[in-house]
PDB file of C-alpha atoms in Angstrom:
ATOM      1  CA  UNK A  84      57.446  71.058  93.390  1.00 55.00           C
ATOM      2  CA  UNK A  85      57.083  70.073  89.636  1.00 72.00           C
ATOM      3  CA  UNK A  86      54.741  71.273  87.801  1.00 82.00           C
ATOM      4  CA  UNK A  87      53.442  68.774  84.653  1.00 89.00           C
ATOM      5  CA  UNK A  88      53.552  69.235  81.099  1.00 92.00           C
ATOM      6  CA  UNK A  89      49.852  68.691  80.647  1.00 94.00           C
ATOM      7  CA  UNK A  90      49.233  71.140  83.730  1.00 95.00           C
ATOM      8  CA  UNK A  91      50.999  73.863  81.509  1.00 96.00           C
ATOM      9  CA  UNK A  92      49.621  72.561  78.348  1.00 95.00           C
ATOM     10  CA  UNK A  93      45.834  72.743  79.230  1.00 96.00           C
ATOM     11  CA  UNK A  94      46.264  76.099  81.190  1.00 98.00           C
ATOM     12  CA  UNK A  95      44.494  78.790  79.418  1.00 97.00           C
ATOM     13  CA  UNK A  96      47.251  81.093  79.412  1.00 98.00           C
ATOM     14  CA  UNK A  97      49.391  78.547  77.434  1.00 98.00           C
ATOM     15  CA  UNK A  98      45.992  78.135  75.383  1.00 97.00           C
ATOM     16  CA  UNK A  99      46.185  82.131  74.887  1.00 97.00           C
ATOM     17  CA  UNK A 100      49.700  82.324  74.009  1.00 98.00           C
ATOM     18  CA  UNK A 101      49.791  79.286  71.650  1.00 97.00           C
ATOM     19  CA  UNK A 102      46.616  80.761  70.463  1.00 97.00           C
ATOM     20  CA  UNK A 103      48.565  84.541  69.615  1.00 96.00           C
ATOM     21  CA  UNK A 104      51.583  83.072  68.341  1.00 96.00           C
ATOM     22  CA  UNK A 105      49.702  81.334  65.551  1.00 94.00           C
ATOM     23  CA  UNK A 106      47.478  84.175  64.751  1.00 95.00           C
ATOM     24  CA  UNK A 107      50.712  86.572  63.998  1.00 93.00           C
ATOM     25  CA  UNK A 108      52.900  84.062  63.174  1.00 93.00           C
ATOM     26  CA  UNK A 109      51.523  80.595  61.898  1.00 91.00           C
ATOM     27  CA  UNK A 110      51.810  77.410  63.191  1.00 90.00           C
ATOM     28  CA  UNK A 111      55.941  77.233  62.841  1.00 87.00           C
ATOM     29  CA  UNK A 112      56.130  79.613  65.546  1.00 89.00           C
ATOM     30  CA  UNK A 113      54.773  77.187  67.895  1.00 88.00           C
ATOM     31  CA  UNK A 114      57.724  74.882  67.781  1.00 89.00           C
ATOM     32  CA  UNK A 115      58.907  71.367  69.921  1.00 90.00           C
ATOM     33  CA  UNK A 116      60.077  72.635  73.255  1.00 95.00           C
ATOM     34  CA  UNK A 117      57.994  75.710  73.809  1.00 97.00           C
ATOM     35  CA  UNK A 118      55.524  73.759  76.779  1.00 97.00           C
ATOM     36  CA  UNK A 119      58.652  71.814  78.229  1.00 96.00           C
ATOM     37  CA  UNK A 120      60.558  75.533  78.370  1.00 97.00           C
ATOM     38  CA  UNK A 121      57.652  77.294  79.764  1.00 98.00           C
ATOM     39  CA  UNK A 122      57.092  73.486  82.351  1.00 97.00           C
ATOM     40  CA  UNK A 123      61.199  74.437  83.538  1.00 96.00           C
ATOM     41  CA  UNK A 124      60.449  77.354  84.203  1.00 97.00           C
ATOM     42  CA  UNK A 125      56.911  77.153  86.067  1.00 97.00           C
ATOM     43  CA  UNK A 126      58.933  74.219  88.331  1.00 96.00           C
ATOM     44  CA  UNK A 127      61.880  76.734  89.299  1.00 96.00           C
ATOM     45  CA  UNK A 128      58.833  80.022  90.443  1.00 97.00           C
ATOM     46  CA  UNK A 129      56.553  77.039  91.846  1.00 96.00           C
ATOM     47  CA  UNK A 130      53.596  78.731  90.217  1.00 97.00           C
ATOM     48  CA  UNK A 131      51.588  77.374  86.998  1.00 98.00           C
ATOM     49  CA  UNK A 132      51.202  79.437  83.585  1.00 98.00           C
ATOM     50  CA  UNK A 133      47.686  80.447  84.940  1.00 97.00           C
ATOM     51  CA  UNK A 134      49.018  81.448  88.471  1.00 97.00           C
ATOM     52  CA  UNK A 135      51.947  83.400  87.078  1.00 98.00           C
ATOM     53  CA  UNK A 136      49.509  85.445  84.762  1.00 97.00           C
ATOM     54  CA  UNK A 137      46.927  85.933  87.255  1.00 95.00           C
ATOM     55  CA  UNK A 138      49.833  87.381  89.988  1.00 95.00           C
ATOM     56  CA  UNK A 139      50.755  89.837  87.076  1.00 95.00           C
ATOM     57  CA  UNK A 140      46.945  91.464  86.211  1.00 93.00           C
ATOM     58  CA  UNK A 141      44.358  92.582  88.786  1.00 87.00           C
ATOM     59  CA  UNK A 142      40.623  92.655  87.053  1.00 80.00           C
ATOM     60  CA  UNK A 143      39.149  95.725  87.768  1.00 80.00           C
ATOM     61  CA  UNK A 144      35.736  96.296  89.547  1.00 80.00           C
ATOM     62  CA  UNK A 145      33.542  95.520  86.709  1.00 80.00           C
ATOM     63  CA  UNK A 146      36.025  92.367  85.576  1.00 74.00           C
ATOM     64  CA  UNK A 147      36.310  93.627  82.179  1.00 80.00           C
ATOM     65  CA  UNK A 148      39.803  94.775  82.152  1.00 84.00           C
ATOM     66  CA  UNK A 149      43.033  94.226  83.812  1.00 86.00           C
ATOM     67  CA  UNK A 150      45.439  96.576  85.685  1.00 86.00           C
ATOM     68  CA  UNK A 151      49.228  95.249  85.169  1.00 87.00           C
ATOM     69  CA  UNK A 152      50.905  94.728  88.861  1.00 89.00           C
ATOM     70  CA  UNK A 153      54.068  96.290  87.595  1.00 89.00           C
ATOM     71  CA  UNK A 154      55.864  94.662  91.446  1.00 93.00           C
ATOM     72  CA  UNK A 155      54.989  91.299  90.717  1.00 94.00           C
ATOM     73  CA  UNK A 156      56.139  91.843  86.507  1.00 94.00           C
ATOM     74  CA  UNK A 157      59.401  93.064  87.838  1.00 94.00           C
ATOM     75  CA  UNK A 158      60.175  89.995  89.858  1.00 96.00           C
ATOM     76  CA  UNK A 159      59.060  87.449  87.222  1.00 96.00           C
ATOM     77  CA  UNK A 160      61.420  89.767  85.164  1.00 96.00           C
ATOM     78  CA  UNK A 161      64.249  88.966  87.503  1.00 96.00           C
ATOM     79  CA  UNK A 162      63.330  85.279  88.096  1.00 97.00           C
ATOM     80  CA  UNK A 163      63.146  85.044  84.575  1.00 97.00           C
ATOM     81  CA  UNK A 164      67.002  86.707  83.946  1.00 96.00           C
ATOM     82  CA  UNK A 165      67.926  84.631  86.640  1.00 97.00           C
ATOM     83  CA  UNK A 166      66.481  81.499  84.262  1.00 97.00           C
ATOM     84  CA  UNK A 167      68.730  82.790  81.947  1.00 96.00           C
ATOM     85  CA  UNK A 168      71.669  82.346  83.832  1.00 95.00           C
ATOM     86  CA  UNK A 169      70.623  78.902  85.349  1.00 95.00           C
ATOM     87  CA  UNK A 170      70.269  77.227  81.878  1.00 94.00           C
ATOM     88  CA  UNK A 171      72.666  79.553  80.115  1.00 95.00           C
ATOM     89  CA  UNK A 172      70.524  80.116  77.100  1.00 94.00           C
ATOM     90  CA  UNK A 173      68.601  83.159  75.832  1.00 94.00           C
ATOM     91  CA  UNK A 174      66.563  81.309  73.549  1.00 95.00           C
ATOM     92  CA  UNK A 175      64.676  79.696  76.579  1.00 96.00           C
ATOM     93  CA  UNK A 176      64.397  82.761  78.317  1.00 96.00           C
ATOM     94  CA  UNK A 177      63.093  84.315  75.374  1.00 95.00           C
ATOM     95  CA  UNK A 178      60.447  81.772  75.208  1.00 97.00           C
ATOM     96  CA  UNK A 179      59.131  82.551  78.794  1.00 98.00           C
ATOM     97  CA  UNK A 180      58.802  86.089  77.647  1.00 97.00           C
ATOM     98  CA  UNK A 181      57.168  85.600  74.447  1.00 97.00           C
ATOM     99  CA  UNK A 182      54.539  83.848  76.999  1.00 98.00           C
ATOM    100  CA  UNK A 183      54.167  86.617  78.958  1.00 97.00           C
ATOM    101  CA  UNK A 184      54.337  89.379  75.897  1.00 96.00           C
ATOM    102  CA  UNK A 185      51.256  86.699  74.480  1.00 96.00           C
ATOM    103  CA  UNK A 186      48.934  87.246  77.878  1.00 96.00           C
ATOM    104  CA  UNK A 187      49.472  91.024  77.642  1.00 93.00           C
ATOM    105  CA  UNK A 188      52.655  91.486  79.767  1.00 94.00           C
ATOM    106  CA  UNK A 189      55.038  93.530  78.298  1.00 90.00           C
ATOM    107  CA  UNK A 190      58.202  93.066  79.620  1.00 86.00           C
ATOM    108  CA  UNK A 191      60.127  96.267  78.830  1.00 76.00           C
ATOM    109  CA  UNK A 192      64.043  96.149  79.809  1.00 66.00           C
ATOM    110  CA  UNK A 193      65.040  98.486  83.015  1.00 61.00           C
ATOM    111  CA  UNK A 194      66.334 101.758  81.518  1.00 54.00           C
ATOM    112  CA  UNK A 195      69.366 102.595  82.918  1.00 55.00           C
ATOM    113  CA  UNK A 196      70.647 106.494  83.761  1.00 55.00           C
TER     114      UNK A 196
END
């Protein structure tokens, strides 16, 4: 399943993350590759930007907030190292995080003991 450029452009969490990056960053943080990266990465999960996002946060009752689903953040986290290791560069998987850091995700490392 491939998921199109325009289908990750127009999603609103694209929107919101394009949106963030230029409000702390101006607009030469949103760069040439950044949709085709995110597009990659959306084809190898077989979820859009908006699907990933919503998997992540649960609104609450009153639809106001969001409550992170720390399960489903810790296996984007791993599909994402394992993006990593597919297209052997940090720099893209950087970029998927950045998206997910820009819809209120954080994606703290594991701590290891």
């Amino acid at each position: 399943m491939g998921i199109g450029i325009e289908e990750v452009r127009n999603s609103e969490s694209t929107r919101r993350w394009f949106s963030s990056l230029l409000d702390l960053w101006g607009p030469s943080a949103v760069r040439p590759g950044l949709v085709e990266t995110l597009a990659r990465f959306c084809t190898v999960v077989e979820k859009t930007p908006d699907e990933i996002i919503d998997e992540c946060l649960r609104a609450t009752t009153g639809g106001d907030t969001f409550v992170l689903r720390t399960r489903a953040r810790k296996q984007f986290m791993d599909q994402i190292d394992q993006f990593e290791n597919q297209t052997a560069s940090r720099d893209e998987a950087n970029v998927v995080r950045s998206f997910f850091i820009h819809n209120g995700i954080a994606m703290n490392p594991s701590i290891l003991v």
